[in-house]
Tab-separated table of N, CA and C and ligand atoms in Angstrom:
chain	number	residue	atom	x	y	z
A	15	THR	N	28.722	-247.871	53.871
A	15	THR	CA	29.468	-248.527	55.363
A	15	THR	C	30.825	-247.623	55.453
A	16	HIS	N	31.953	-248.591	56.240
A	16	HIS	CA	32.891	-247.948	56.475
A	16	HIS	C	33.802	-249.017	56.160
A	17	VAL	N	35.123	-248.384	55.468
A	17	VAL	CA	36.372	-249.001	54.525
A	17	VAL	C	37.542	-248.464	55.394
A	18	VAL	N	38.142	-250.023	55.489
A	18	VAL	CA	39.762	-250.016	56.115
A	18	VAL	C	40.418	-250.156	54.884
A	19	THR	N	41.186	-248.872	54.804
A	19	THR	CA	42.099	-248.373	53.952
A	19	THR	C	43.740	-249.204	54.262
A	20	GLU	N	44.801	-248.473	53.378
A	20	GLU	CA	45.962	-249.258	53.001
A	20	GLU	C	46.894	-249.287	54.282
A	21	ALA	N	46.462	-247.946	55.012
A	21	ALA	CA	47.706	-247.985	56.082
A	21	ALA	C	47.035	-248.806	57.111
A	22	CYS	N	46.186	-249.655	56.959
A	22	CYS	CA	46.357	-250.429	57.907
A	22	CYS	C	47.038	-251.865	57.732
A	23	ILE	N	47.599	-251.550	56.337
A	23	ILE	CA	48.584	-253.183	56.097
A	23	ILE	C	49.893	-253.117	56.624
A	24	GLN	N	50.324	-254.714	57.265
A	24	GLN	CA	51.555	-254.769	57.974
A	24	GLN	C	51.428	-253.790	59.274
A	25	CYS	N	50.215	-253.608	59.728
A	25	CYS	CA	50.364	-252.794	60.806
A	25	CYS	C	49.477	-253.307	62.056
A	26	LYS	N	48.440	-253.241	61.377
A	26	LYS	CA	46.631	-254.093	62.599
A	26	LYS	C	47.302	-253.842	63.494
A	27	TYR	N	46.753	-252.559	64.088
A	27	TYR	CA	47.047	-251.951	65.526
A	27	TYR	C	45.571	-252.952	66.282
A	28	THR	N	44.472	-252.854	65.968
A	28	THR	CA	43.302	-253.397	66.195
A	28	THR	C	42.808	-252.784	67.008
A	29	ASP	N	43.131	-251.149	67.725
A	29	ASP	CA	42.175	-250.584	68.606
A	29	ASP	C	40.905	-249.876	67.952
A	30	CYS	N	40.500	-250.538	66.796
A	30	CYS	CA	39.180	-250.673	66.140
A	30	CYS	C	38.665	-251.176	66.605
A	31	VAL	N	38.778	-252.529	66.790
A	31	VAL	CA	37.620	-253.337	67.018
A	31	VAL	C	36.771	-253.522	68.408
A	32	ASP	N	37.545	-253.118	69.171
A	32	ASP	CA	37.675	-252.828	70.758
A	32	ASP	C	35.932	-251.943	70.705
A	33	VAL	N	35.851	-251.143	70.165
A	33	VAL	CA	35.041	-250.023	70.360
A	33	VAL	C	33.639	-250.761	68.981
A	34	CYS	N	33.920	-251.673	68.055
A	34	CYS	CA	32.453	-251.399	67.270
A	34	CYS	C	31.362	-252.306	68.160
A	35	PRO	N	30.512	-251.559	68.164
A	35	PRO	CA	29.412	-252.065	68.724
A	35	PRO	C	28.563	-253.361	67.951
A	36	VAL	N	28.820	-253.337	66.413
A	36	VAL	CA	28.407	-254.889	65.449
A	36	VAL	C	28.982	-256.096	65.248
A	37	ASP	N	30.387	-256.072	66.019
A	37	ASP	CA	31.752	-256.910	65.830
A	37	ASP	C	31.597	-257.258	64.308
A	38	CYS	N	32.045	-255.749	63.533
A	38	CYS	CA	32.090	-256.180	62.472
A	38	CYS	C	33.082	-256.399	61.622
A	39	PHE	N	34.371	-256.191	62.093
A	39	PHE	CA	35.729	-256.488	61.670
A	39	PHE	C	35.963	-257.293	61.724
A	40	ARG	N	36.859	-257.989	60.628
A	40	ARG	CA	37.473	-259.645	60.226
A	40	ARG	C	38.710	-259.486	60.415
A	41	GLU	N	39.865	-260.436	60.860
A	41	GLU	CA	40.987	-260.401	60.911
A	41	GLU	C	41.629	-260.745	59.375
A	42	GLY	N	42.671	-260.643	58.457
A	42	GLY	CA	43.461	-261.413	57.677
A	42	GLY	C	45.155	-261.308	58.843
A	43	PRO	N	45.881	-261.915	57.932
A	43	PRO	CA	47.206	-262.454	58.315
A	43	PRO	C	47.995	-260.958	58.352
A	44	ASN	N	47.967	-259.853	57.447
A	44	ASN	CA	48.412	-258.509	57.734
A	44	ASN	C	47.646	-257.083	57.753
A	45	PHE	N	46.579	-257.317	57.994
A	45	PHE	CA	45.174	-256.346	57.153
A	45	PHE	C	43.638	-256.908	58.238
A	46	LEU	N	43.274	-256.153	58.717
A	46	LEU	CA	41.523	-256.063	58.857
A	46	LEU	C	41.255	-255.620	58.007
A	47	VAL	N	39.513	-256.616	57.525
A	47	VAL	CA	38.657	-254.890	57.039
A	47	VAL	C	37.349	-255.667	58.046
A	48	ILE	N	36.194	-254.232	57.152
A	48	ILE	CA	35.112	-254.119	57.984
A	48	ILE	C	33.906	-254.999	57.133
A	49	ASP	N	32.907	-255.703	57.235
A	49	ASP	CA	32.037	-256.320	57.110
A	49	ASP	C	31.166	-255.301	56.395
A	50	PRO	N	30.849	-254.967	55.012
A	50	PRO	CA	29.980	-254.041	54.559
A	50	PRO	C	28.474	-254.286	54.830
A	51	ASP	N	28.544	-255.969	55.632
A	51	ASP	CA	26.834	-255.691	55.857
A	51	ASP	C	26.510	-255.704	57.223
A	52	GLU	N	27.266	-255.768	57.626
A	52	GLU	CA	27.292	-255.347	59.198
A	52	GLU	C	27.528	-254.038	59.492
A	53	CYS	N	28.409	-253.107	59.021
A	53	CYS	CA	28.461	-251.924	59.713
A	53	CYS	C	26.826	-251.546	59.491
A	54	ILE	N	27.383	-250.428	60.369
A	54	ILE	CA	25.825	-249.760	60.673
A	54	ILE	C	26.832	-248.048	60.698
A	55	ASP	N	27.996	-247.886	60.218
A	55	ASP	CA	28.183	-246.674	60.197
A	55	ASP	C	27.890	-245.747	61.254
A	56	CYS	N	28.246	-246.501	62.187
A	56	CYS	CA	28.295	-245.071	64.030
A	56	CYS	C	29.537	-244.270	63.521
A	57	ALA	N	30.656	-244.807	63.025
A	57	ALA	CA	32.129	-243.818	62.906
A	57	ALA	C	33.033	-244.045	63.930
A	58	VAL	N	32.449	-244.508	65.423
A	58	VAL	CA	33.346	-244.792	66.607
A	58	VAL	C	34.781	-244.875	66.641
A	59	CYS	N	34.714	-246.167	64.863
A	59	CYS	CA	36.283	-247.133	65.272
A	59	CYS	C	37.037	-245.775	64.684
A	60	ILE	N	36.477	-244.747	63.429
A	60	ILE	CA	37.546	-243.966	63.078
A	60	ILE	C	38.536	-242.946	64.117
A	61	PRO	N	38.616	-242.601	64.912
A	61	PRO	CA	39.425	-242.629	65.859
A	61	PRO	C	40.167	-242.925	66.650
A	62	GLU	N	39.858	-244.213	67.037
A	62	GLU	CA	40.655	-244.853	67.461
A	62	GLU	C	41.814	-245.659	66.733
A	63	CYS	N	41.644	-245.483	65.473
A	63	CYS	CA	42.771	-245.620	64.793
A	63	CYS	C	44.115	-244.860	64.658
A	64	PRO	N	45.470	-245.273	64.441
A	64	PRO	CA	46.118	-244.107	65.002
A	64	PRO	C	47.257	-244.158	63.702
A	65	VAL	N	46.532	-245.042	62.671
A	65	VAL	CA	47.197	-244.629	61.203
A	65	VAL	C	46.160	-243.601	60.342
A	66	ASN	N	44.537	-243.759	60.685
A	66	ASN	CA	43.706	-242.941	60.318
A	66	ASN	C	43.205	-243.849	58.705
A	67	ALA	N	43.296	-245.650	59.271
A	67	ALA	CA	42.867	-246.433	57.784
A	67	ALA	C	41.066	-246.425	57.649
A	68	ILE	N	40.661	-246.109	58.692
A	68	ILE	CA	39.195	-246.235	58.634
A	68	ILE	C	38.893	-245.325	58.067
A	69	LEU	N	37.513	-245.017	56.703
A	69	LEU	CA	36.733	-244.024	56.657
A	69	LEU	C	35.485	-244.364	56.263
A	70	PRO	N	34.867	-243.469	56.191
A	70	PRO	CA	33.338	-243.355	54.866
A	70	PRO	C	33.605	-244.300	54.037
A	71	GLU	N	32.946	-244.738	53.155
A	71	GLU	CA	32.553	-245.107	51.413
A	71	GLU	C	33.386	-243.882	50.974
A	72	GLU	N	31.992	-242.972	51.101
A	72	GLU	CA	32.057	-241.658	50.656
A	72	GLU	C	33.483	-240.763	50.297
A	73	ASP	N	34.182	-241.137	51.664
A	73	ASP	CA	35.408	-240.463	51.819
A	73	ASP	C	36.682	-240.789	51.637
A	74	VAL	N	36.487	-242.325	50.975
A	74	VAL	CA	37.798	-242.932	50.270
A	74	VAL	C	38.417	-242.384	49.335
A	75	PRO	N	39.302	-241.798	49.152
A	75	PRO	CA	39.918	-241.335	47.470
A	75	PRO	C	40.287	-241.753	46.660
A	76	GLY	N	40.379	-241.359	45.655
A	76	GLY	CA	40.276	-242.402	44.189
A	76	GLY	C	41.619	-243.277	44.497
A	77	ASP	N	42.756	-243.125	44.862
A	77	ASP	CA	43.406	-243.875	45.178
A	77	ASP	C	43.518	-245.129	46.008
A	78	GLN	N	42.627	-244.612	46.941
A	78	GLN	CA	42.197	-246.068	47.595
A	78	GLN	C	40.771	-247.299	47.673
A	79	GLN	N	40.021	-246.275	46.188
A	79	GLN	CA	38.235	-247.018	45.966
A	79	GLN	C	38.916	-248.864	45.532
A	80	GLN	N	39.939	-249.191	45.434
A	80	GLN	CA	39.811	-250.433	45.376
A	80	GLN	C	39.561	-251.145	46.548
A	81	TYR	N	40.048	-250.129	48.059
A	81	TYR	CA	39.567	-251.197	49.197
A	81	TYR	C	38.038	-251.046	49.806
A	82	ILE	N	37.305	-250.723	48.695
A	82	ILE	CA	35.614	-250.845	49.476
A	82	ILE	C	36.088	-252.381	48.400
A	83	GLN	N	36.016	-252.890	47.409
A	83	GLN	CA	35.525	-254.450	47.137
A	83	GLN	C	36.553	-255.246	47.939
A	84	ILE	N	38.316	-254.906	48.736
A	84	ILE	CA	38.725	-255.794	48.770
A	84	ILE	C	38.020	-256.077	49.916
A	85	ASN	N	37.520	-254.626	51.219
A	85	ASN	CA	36.920	-255.558	51.992
A	85	ASN	C	36.058	-255.990	52.248
A	86	ALA	N	34.854	-255.642	51.393
A	86	ALA	CA	33.619	-256.615	51.038
A	86	ALA	C	33.851	-258.023	50.992
A	87	GLU	N	35.048	-258.715	49.783
A	87	GLU	CA	35.477	-259.699	49.200
A	87	GLU	C	36.207	-260.668	50.903
A	88	LEU	N	36.822	-260.139	51.165
A	88	LEU	CA	38.270	-260.487	52.243
A	88	LEU	C	37.131	-260.581	53.469
A	89	ALA	N	36.313	-260.108	53.712
A	89	ALA	CA	35.352	-259.999	55.139
A	89	ALA	C	34.381	-261.275	54.807
A	90	LYS	N	34.303	-262.096	53.178
A	90	LYS	CA	33.349	-262.708	53.311
A	90	LYS	C	34.172	-263.969	54.056
A	91	SER	N	35.494	-264.231	54.105
A	91	SER	CA	36.270	-265.171	54.658
A	91	SER	C	37.033	-265.592	55.885
A	92	TRP	N	37.544	-264.063	56.075
A	92	TRP	CA	37.884	-264.377	57.223
A	92	TRP	C	37.312	-263.855	58.153
A	93	PRO	N	37.814	-264.131	59.988
A	93	PRO	CA	37.556	-264.731	61.071
A	93	PRO	C	37.077	-263.324	61.416
A	94	SER	N	35.818	-263.288	63.002
A	94	SER	CA	35.750	-262.136	63.201
A	94	SER	C	36.756	-261.902	64.215
A	95	ILE	N	37.104	-260.234	64.240
A	95	ILE	CA	37.705	-260.219	65.781
A	95	ILE	C	37.452	-259.244	66.419
A	96	THR	N	37.440	-259.036	67.433
A	96	THR	CA	36.251	-258.417	68.440
A	96	THR	C	37.236	-257.604	69.868
A	97	LYS	N	38.405	-258.270	70.165
A	97	LYS	CA	39.242	-258.093	70.877
A	97	LYS	C	40.573	-257.430	70.907
A	98	ARG	N	40.866	-255.997	70.774
A	98	ARG	CA	42.370	-255.488	70.494
A	98	ARG	C	43.336	-256.381	71.483
A	99	LYS	N	44.763	-256.560	70.480
A	99	LYS	CA	45.993	-257.291	70.928
A	99	LYS	C	47.002	-256.743	70.051
A	100	ALA	N	47.779	-256.663	70.420
A	100	ALA	CA	49.078	-256.474	70.087
A	100	ALA	C	49.307	-255.716	68.716
A	101	ALA	N	50.069	-255.217	68.412
A	101	ALA	CA	49.815	-254.808	66.695
A	101	ALA	C	51.336	-255.055	66.086
A	102	MET	N	50.947	-255.609	65.054
A	102	MET	CA	51.687	-256.108	64.385
A	102	MET	C	53.384	-255.578	64.790
A	103	ASP	N	54.401	-256.929	64.497
A	103	ASP	CA	56.050	-256.171	64.779
A	103	ASP	C	56.678	-255.472	63.877
A	104	THR	N	55.803	-254.960	62.764
A	104	THR	CA	56.307	-254.281	61.816
A	104	THR	C	55.447	-253.144	61.692
A	105	ALA	N	54.408	-252.936	62.517
A	105	ALA	CA	53.739	-251.522	62.698
A	105	ALA	C	54.785	-250.217	62.823
A	106	ASP	N	55.478	-250.045	63.276
A	106	ASP	CA	55.932	-248.772	63.955
A	106	ASP	C	56.794	-248.903	62.319
A	107	GLU	N	57.045	-249.460	61.643
A	107	GLU	CA	58.094	-249.529	60.172
A	107	GLU	C	57.277	-249.177	59.245
A	108	PHE	N	56.023	-249.832	59.266
A	108	PHE	CA	55.056	-249.549	57.895
A	108	PHE	C	54.259	-248.708	58.264
A	109	LYS	N	54.160	-247.806	59.165
A	109	LYS	CA	52.792	-246.929	59.778
A	109	LYS	C	53.107	-245.475	58.618
A	110	ASP	N	54.014	-245.276	58.376
A	110	ASP	CA	53.782	-244.142	57.507
A	110	ASP	C	53.823	-244.354	55.813
A	111	LYS	N	54.001	-245.652	55.495
A	111	LYS	CA	54.359	-246.309	54.029
A	111	LYS	C	53.324	-246.427	53.330
A	112	THR	N	53.128	-245.678	51.772
A	112	THR	CA	51.986	-246.101	51.486
A	112	THR	C	52.620	-246.791	49.624
A	113	GLY	N	51.562	-247.289	49.397
A	113	GLY	CA	52.105	-248.383	47.661
A	113	GLY	C	51.926	-249.509	48.499
A	114	LYS	N	51.019	-250.174	49.917
A	114	LYS	CA	51.313	-251.484	50.222
A	114	LYS	C	50.188	-252.222	50.178
A	115	LEU	N	49.705	-252.187	48.680
A	115	LEU	CA	48.229	-253.428	48.512
A	115	LEU	C	49.358	-254.201	48.051
A	116	ASP	N	50.607	-254.838	47.284
A	116	ASP	CA	51.308	-255.370	46.942
A	116	ASP	C	51.777	-256.656	48.480
A	117	LEU	N	51.947	-255.500	49.372
A	117	LEU	CA	52.240	-256.848	50.889
A	117	LEU	C	50.884	-257.242	51.134
A	118	LEU	N	49.837	-256.875	50.930
A	118	LEU	CA	48.613	-257.684	51.865
A	118	LEU	C	48.217	-259.109	51.452
A	119	VAL	N	48.244	-259.828	52.286
A	119	VAL	CA	48.242	-261.066	52.391
A	119	VAL	C	46.541	-261.382	52.247
A	120	ARG	N	46.377	-262.040	51.713
A	120	ARG	CA	44.573	-262.621	51.401
A	120	ARG	C	44.169	-263.871	52.440
B	225	LIG	FE1	44.130	-251.474	61.519
B	225	LIG	FE2	44.123	-249.312	62.525
B	225	LIG	FE3	42.818	-250.682	63.184
B	225	LIG	S1	45.480	-249.936	61.976
B	225	LIG	S2	43.511	-252.765	63.027
B	225	LIG	S3	42.791	-250.454	61.094
B	225	LIG	S4	43.224	-249.421	64.390
């Protein structure tokens, strides 16, 4: 599967959702996740994300490993998103910040 990592939090640019051929993105208040049961590992979403938040599971760095489980868990309850929309108002302010896990609204 592919995994949405920390960079997405409080940005949610949503460029990724337009290109997914299997509509596997799910939307929360300030983050998107990929449903690992739906993702076919086509990787077309990777270059779409302006903050490089999406990675193949095997490339997720050590300090982001918890996002593998977070994507799987939250994908079960969050609704599908298949059309791009405006980024969050806070996107520009938060796009380069790290340590955003505490900000994640579940
Ligand atoms: Fe998030 Fe990047 Fe998609 S910021 S919504 S993973 S384009």
